[in-house]
mmCIF file with all atom_site columns, C-alpha atoms in Angstrom:
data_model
loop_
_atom_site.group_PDB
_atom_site.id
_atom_site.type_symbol
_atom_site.label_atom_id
_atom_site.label_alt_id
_atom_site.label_comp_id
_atom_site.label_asym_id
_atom_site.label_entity_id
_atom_site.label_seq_id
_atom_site.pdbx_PDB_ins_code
_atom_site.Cartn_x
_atom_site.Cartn_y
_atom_site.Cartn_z
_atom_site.occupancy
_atom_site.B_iso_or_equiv
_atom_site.pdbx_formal_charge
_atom_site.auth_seq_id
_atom_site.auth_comp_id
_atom_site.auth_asym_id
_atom_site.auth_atom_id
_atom_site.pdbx_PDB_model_num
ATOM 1   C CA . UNK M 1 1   ? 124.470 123.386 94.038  1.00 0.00 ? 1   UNK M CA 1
ATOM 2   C CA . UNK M 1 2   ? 126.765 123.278 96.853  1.00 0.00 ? 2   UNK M CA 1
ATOM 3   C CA . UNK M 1 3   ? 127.679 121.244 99.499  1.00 0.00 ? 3   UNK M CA 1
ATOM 4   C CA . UNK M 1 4   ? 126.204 121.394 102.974 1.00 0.00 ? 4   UNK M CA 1
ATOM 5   C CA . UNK M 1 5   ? 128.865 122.350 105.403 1.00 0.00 ? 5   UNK M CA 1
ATOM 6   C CA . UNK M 1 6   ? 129.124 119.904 108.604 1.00 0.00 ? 6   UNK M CA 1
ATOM 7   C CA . UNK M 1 7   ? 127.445 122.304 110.839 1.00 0.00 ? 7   UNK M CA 1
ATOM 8   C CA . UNK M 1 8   ? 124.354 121.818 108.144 1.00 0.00 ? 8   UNK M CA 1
ATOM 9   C CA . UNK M 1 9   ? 124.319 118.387 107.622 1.00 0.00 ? 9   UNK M CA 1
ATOM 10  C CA . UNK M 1 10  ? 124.137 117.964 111.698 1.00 0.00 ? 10  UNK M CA 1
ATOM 11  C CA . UNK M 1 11  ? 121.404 120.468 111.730 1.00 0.00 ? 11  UNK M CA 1
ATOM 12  C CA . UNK M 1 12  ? 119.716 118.596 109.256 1.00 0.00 ? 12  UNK M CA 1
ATOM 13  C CA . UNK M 1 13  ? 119.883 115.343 111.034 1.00 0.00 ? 13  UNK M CA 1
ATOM 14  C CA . UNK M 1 14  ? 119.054 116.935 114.330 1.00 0.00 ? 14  UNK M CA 1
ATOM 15  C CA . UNK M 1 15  ? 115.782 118.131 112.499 1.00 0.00 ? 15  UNK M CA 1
ATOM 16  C CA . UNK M 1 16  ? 115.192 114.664 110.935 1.00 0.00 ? 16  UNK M CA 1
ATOM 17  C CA . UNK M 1 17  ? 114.969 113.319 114.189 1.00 0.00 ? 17  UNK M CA 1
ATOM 18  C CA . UNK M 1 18  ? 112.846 116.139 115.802 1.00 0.00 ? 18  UNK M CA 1
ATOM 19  C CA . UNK M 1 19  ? 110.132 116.237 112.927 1.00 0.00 ? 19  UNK M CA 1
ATOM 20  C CA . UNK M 1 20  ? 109.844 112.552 112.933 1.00 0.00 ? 20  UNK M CA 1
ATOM 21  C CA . UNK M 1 21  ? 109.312 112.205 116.648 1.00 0.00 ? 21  UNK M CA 1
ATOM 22  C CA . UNK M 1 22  ? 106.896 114.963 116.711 1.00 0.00 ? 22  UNK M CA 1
ATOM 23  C CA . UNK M 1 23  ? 105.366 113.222 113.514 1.00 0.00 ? 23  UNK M CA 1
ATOM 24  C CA . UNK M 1 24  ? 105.043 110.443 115.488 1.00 0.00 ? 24  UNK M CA 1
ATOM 25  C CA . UNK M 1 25  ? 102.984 112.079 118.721 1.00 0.00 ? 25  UNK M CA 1
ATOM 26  C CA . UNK M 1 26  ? 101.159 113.969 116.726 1.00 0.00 ? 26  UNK M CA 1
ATOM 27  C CA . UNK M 1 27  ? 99.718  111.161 114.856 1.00 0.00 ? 27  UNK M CA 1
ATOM 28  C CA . UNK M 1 28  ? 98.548  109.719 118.300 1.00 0.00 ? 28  UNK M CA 1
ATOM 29  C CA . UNK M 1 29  ? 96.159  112.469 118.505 1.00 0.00 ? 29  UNK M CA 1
ATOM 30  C CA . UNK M 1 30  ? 93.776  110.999 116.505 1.00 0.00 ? 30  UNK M CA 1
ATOM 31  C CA . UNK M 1 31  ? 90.162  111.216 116.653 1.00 0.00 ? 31  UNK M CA 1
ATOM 32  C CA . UNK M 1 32  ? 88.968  108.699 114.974 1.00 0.00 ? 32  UNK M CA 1
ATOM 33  C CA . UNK M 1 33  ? 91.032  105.650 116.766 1.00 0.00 ? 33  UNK M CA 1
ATOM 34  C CA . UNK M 1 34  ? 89.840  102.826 114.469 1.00 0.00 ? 34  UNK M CA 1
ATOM 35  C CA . UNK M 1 35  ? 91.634  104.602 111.924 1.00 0.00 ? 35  UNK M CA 1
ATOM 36  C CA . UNK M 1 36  ? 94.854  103.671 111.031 1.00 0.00 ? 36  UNK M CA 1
ATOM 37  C CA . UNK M 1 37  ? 97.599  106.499 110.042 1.00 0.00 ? 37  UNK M CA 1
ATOM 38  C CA . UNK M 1 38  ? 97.592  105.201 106.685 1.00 0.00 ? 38  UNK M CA 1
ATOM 39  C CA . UNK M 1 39  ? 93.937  105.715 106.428 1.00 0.00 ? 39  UNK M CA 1
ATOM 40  C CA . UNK M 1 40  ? 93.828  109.120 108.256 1.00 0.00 ? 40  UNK M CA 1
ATOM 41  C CA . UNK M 1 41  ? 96.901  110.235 105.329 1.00 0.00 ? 41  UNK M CA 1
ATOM 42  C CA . UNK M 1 42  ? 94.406  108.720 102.412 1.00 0.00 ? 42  UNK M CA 1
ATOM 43  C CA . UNK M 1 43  ? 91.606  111.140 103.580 1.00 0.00 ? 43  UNK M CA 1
ATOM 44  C CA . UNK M 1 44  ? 93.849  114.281 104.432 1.00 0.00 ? 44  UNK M CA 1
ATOM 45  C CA . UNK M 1 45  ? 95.874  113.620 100.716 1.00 0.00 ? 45  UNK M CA 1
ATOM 46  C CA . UNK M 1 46  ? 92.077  113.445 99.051  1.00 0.00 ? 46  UNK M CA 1
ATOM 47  C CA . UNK M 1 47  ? 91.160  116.732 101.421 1.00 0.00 ? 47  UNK M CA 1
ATOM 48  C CA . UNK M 1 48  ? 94.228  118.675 100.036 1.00 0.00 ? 48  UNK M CA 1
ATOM 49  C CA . UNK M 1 49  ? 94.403  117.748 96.040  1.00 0.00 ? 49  UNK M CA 1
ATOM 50  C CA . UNK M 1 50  ? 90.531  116.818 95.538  1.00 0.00 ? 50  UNK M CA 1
ATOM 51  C CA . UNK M 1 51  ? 88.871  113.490 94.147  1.00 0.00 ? 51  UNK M CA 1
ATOM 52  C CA . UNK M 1 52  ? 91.657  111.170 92.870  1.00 0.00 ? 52  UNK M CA 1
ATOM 53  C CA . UNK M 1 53  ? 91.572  107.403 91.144  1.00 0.00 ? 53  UNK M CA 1
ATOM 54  C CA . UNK M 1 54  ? 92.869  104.627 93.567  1.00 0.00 ? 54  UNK M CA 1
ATOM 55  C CA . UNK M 1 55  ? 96.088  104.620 91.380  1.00 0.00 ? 55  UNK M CA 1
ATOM 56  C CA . UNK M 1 56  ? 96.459  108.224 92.015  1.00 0.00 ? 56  UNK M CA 1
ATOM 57  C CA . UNK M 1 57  ? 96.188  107.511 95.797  1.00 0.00 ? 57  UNK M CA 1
ATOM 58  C CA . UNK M 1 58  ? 98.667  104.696 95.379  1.00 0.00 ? 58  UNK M CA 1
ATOM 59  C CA . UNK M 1 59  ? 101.663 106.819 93.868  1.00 0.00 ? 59  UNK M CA 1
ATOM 60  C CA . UNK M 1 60  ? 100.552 110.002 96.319  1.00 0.00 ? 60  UNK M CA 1
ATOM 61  C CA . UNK M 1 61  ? 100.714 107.880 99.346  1.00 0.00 ? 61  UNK M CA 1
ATOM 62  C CA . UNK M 1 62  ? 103.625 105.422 97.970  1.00 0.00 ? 62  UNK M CA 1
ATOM 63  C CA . UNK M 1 63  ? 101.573 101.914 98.481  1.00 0.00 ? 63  UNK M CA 1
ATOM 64  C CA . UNK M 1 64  ? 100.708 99.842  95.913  1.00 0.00 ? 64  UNK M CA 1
ATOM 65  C CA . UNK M 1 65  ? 97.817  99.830  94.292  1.00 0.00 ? 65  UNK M CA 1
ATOM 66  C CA . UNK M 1 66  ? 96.032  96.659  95.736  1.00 0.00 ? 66  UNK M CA 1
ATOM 67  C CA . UNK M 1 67  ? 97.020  98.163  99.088  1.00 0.00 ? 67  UNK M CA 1
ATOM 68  C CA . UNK M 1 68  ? 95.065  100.805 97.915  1.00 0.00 ? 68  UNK M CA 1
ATOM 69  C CA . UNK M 1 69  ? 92.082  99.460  96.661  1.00 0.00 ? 69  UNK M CA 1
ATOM 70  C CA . UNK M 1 70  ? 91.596  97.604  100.233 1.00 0.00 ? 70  UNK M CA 1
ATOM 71  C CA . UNK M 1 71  ? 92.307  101.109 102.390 1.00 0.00 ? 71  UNK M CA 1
ATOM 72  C CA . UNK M 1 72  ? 89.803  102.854 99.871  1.00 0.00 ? 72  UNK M CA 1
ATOM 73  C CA . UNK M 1 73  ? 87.055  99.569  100.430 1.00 0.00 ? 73  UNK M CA 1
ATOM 74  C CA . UNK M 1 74  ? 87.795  100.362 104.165 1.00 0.00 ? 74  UNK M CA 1
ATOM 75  C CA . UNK M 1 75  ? 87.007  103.754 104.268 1.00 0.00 ? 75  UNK M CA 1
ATOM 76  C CA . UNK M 1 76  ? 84.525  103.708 102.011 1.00 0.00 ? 76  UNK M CA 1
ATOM 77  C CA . UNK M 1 77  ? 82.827  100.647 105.208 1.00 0.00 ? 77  UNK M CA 1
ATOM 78  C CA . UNK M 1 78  ? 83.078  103.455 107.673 1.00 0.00 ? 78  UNK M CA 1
ATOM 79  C CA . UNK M 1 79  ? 81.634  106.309 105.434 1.00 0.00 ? 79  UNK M CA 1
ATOM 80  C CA . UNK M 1 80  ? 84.149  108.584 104.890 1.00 0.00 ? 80  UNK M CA 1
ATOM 81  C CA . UNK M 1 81  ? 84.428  108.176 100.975 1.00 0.00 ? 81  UNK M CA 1
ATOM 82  C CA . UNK M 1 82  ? 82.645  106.710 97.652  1.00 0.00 ? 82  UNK M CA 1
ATOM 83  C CA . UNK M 1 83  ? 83.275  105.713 94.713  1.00 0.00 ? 83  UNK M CA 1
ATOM 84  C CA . UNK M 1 84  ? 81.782  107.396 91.571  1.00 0.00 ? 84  UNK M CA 1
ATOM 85  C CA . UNK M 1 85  ? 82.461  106.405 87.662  1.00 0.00 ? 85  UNK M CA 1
ATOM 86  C CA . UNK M 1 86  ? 85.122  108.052 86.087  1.00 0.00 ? 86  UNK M CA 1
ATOM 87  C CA . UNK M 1 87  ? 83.863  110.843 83.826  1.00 0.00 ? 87  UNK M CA 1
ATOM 88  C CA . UNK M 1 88  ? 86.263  109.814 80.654  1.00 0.00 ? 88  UNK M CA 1
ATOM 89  C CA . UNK M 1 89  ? 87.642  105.976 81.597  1.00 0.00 ? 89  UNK M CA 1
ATOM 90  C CA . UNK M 1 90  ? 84.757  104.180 82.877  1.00 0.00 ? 90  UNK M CA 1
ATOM 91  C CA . UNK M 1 91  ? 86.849  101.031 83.574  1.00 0.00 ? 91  UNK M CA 1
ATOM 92  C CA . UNK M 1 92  ? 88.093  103.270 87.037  1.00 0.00 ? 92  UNK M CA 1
ATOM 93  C CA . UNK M 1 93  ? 86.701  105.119 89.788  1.00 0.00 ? 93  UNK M CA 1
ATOM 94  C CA . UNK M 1 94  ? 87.245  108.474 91.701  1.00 0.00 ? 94  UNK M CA 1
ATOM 95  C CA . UNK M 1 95  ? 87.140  108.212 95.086  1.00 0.00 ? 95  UNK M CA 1
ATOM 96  C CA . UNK M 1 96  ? 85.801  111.214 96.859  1.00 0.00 ? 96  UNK M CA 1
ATOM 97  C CA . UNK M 1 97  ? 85.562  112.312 100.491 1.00 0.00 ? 97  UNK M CA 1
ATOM 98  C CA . UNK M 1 98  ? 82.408  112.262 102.289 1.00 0.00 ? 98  UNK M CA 1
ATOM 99  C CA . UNK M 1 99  ? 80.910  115.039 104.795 1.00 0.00 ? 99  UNK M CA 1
ATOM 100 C CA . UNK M 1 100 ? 81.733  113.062 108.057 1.00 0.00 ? 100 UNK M CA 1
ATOM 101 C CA . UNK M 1 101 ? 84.859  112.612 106.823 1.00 0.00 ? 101 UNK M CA 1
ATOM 102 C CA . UNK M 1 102 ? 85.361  116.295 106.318 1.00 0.00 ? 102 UNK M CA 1
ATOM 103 C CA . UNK M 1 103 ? 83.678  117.026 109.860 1.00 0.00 ? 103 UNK M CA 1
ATOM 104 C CA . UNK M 1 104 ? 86.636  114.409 111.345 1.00 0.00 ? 104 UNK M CA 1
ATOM 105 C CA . UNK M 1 105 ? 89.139  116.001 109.380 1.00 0.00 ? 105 UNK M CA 1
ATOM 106 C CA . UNK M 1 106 ? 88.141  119.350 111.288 1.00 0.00 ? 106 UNK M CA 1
ATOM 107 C CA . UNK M 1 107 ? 88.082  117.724 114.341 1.00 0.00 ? 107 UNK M CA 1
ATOM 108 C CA . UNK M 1 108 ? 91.184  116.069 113.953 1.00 0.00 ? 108 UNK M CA 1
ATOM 109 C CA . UNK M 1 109 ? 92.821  119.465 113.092 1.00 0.00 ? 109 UNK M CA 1
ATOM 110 C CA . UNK M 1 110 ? 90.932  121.204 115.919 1.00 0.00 ? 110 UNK M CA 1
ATOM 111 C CA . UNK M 1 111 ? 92.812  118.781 118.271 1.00 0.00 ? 111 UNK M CA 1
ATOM 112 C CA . UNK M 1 112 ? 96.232  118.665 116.923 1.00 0.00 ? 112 UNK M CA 1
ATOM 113 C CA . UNK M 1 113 ? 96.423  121.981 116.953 1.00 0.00 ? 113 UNK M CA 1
ATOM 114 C CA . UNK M 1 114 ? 95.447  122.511 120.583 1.00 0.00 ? 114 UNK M CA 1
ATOM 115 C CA . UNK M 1 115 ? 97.867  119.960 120.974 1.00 0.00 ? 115 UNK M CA 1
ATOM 116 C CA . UNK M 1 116 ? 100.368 121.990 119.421 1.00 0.00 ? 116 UNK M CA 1
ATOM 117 C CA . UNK M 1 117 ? 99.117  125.148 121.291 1.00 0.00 ? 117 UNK M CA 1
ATOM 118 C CA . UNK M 1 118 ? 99.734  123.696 124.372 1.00 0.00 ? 118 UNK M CA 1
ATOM 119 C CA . UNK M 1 119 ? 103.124 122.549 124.028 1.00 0.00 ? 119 UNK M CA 1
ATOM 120 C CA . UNK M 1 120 ? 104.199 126.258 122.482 1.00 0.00 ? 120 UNK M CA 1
ATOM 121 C CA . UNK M 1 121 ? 102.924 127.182 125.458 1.00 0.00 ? 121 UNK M CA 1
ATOM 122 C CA . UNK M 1 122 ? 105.942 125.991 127.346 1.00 0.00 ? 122 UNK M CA 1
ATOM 123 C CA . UNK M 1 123 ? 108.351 127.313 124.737 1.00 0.00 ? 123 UNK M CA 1
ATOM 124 C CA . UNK M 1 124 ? 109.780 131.323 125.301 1.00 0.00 ? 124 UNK M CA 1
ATOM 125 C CA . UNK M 1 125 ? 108.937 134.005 123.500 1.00 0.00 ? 125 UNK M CA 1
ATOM 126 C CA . UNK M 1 126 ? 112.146 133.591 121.619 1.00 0.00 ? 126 UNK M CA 1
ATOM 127 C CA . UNK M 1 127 ? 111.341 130.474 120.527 1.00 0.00 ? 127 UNK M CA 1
ATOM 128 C CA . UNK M 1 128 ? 107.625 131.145 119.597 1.00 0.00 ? 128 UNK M CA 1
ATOM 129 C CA . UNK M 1 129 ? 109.746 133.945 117.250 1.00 0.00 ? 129 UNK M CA 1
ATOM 130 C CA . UNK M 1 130 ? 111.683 130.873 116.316 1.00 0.00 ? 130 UNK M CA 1
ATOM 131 C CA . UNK M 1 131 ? 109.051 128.924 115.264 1.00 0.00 ? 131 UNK M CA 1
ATOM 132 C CA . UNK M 1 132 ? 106.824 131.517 113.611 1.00 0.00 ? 132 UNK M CA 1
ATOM 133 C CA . UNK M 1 133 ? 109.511 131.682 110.833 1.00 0.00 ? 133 UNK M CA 1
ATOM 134 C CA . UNK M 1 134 ? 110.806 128.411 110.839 1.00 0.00 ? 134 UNK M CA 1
ATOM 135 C CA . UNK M 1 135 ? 106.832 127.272 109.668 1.00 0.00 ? 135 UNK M CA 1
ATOM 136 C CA . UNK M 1 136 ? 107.676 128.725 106.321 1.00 0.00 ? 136 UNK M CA 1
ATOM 137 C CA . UNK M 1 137 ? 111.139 127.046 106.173 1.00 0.00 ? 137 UNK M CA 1
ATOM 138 C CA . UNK M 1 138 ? 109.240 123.317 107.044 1.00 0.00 ? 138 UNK M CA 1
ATOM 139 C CA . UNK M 1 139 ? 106.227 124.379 104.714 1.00 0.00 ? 139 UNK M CA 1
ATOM 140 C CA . UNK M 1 140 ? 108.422 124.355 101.411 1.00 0.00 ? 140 UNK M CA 1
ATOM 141 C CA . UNK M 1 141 ? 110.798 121.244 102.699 1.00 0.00 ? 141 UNK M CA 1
ATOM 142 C CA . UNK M 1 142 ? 107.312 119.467 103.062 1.00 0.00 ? 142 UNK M CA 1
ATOM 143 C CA . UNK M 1 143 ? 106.622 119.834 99.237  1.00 0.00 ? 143 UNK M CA 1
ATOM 144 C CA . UNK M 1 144 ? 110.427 120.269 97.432  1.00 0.00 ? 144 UNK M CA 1
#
């Protein structure tokens, strides 16, 4: 592998900074405000790879497991998950989105991206070109 010229490693602290701070706004278009961002990441990790045991959750979302147990106990409060049996270890549980949350999930994506929309909308048409294949480019960093 080789080494990242200086010009890259700058670029790639520049972005660091620029996808965290957008991270961050982003994030504050929530729907759901009683929702923490640790919460809101639980329900989008189960809406991307499926049921999952609290332990699974733990290492996907890099808490600990009792942390865990307590967000899942929290969501499932507000009705956006349950637990079922496990089908071959009955000592666990797989934790499952519910409907609403799916319908806040939607919502939540509905308004981030008109979020998003809006600010492109004061971007050029060079940069919209820009951004259109850089998507891609931040797609695969995302999961590498």
């Amino acid at each position: 592998m080789s080494e990242l010229s200086e010009d890259d490693r700058a670029a790639v602290s520049e972005l660091r900074g620029a996808v965290m701070r957008l991270s961050r706004r982003l994030r504050h278009q929530r729907v759901d405000e009683s929702l923490s961002p640790t919460e809101m990441a639980v329900l989008a990790t189960l809406a991307r790879c499926g049921s999952a045991t609290p332990g699974e959750l733990a290492r996907k979302e890099h808490v600990q497991p009792p942390s865990m147990t307590r967000i899942v106990a929290m969501l499932e409060a507000k009705g956006l998950v349950h637990r079922e049996p496990h089908p071959e270890d009955r000592r666990q549980v797989v934790v499952s989105r519910t409907e609403q949350a799916d319908a806040m999930l939607a919502e939540s994506r509905v308004k981030r991206n008109a979020w998003l929309a809006q600010l492109a909308e004061g971007l050029t048409d060079e940069e919209r070109a820009v951004l259109r294949e850089a998507a891609p480019v931040l797609e695969k960093l995302a999961h590498l």
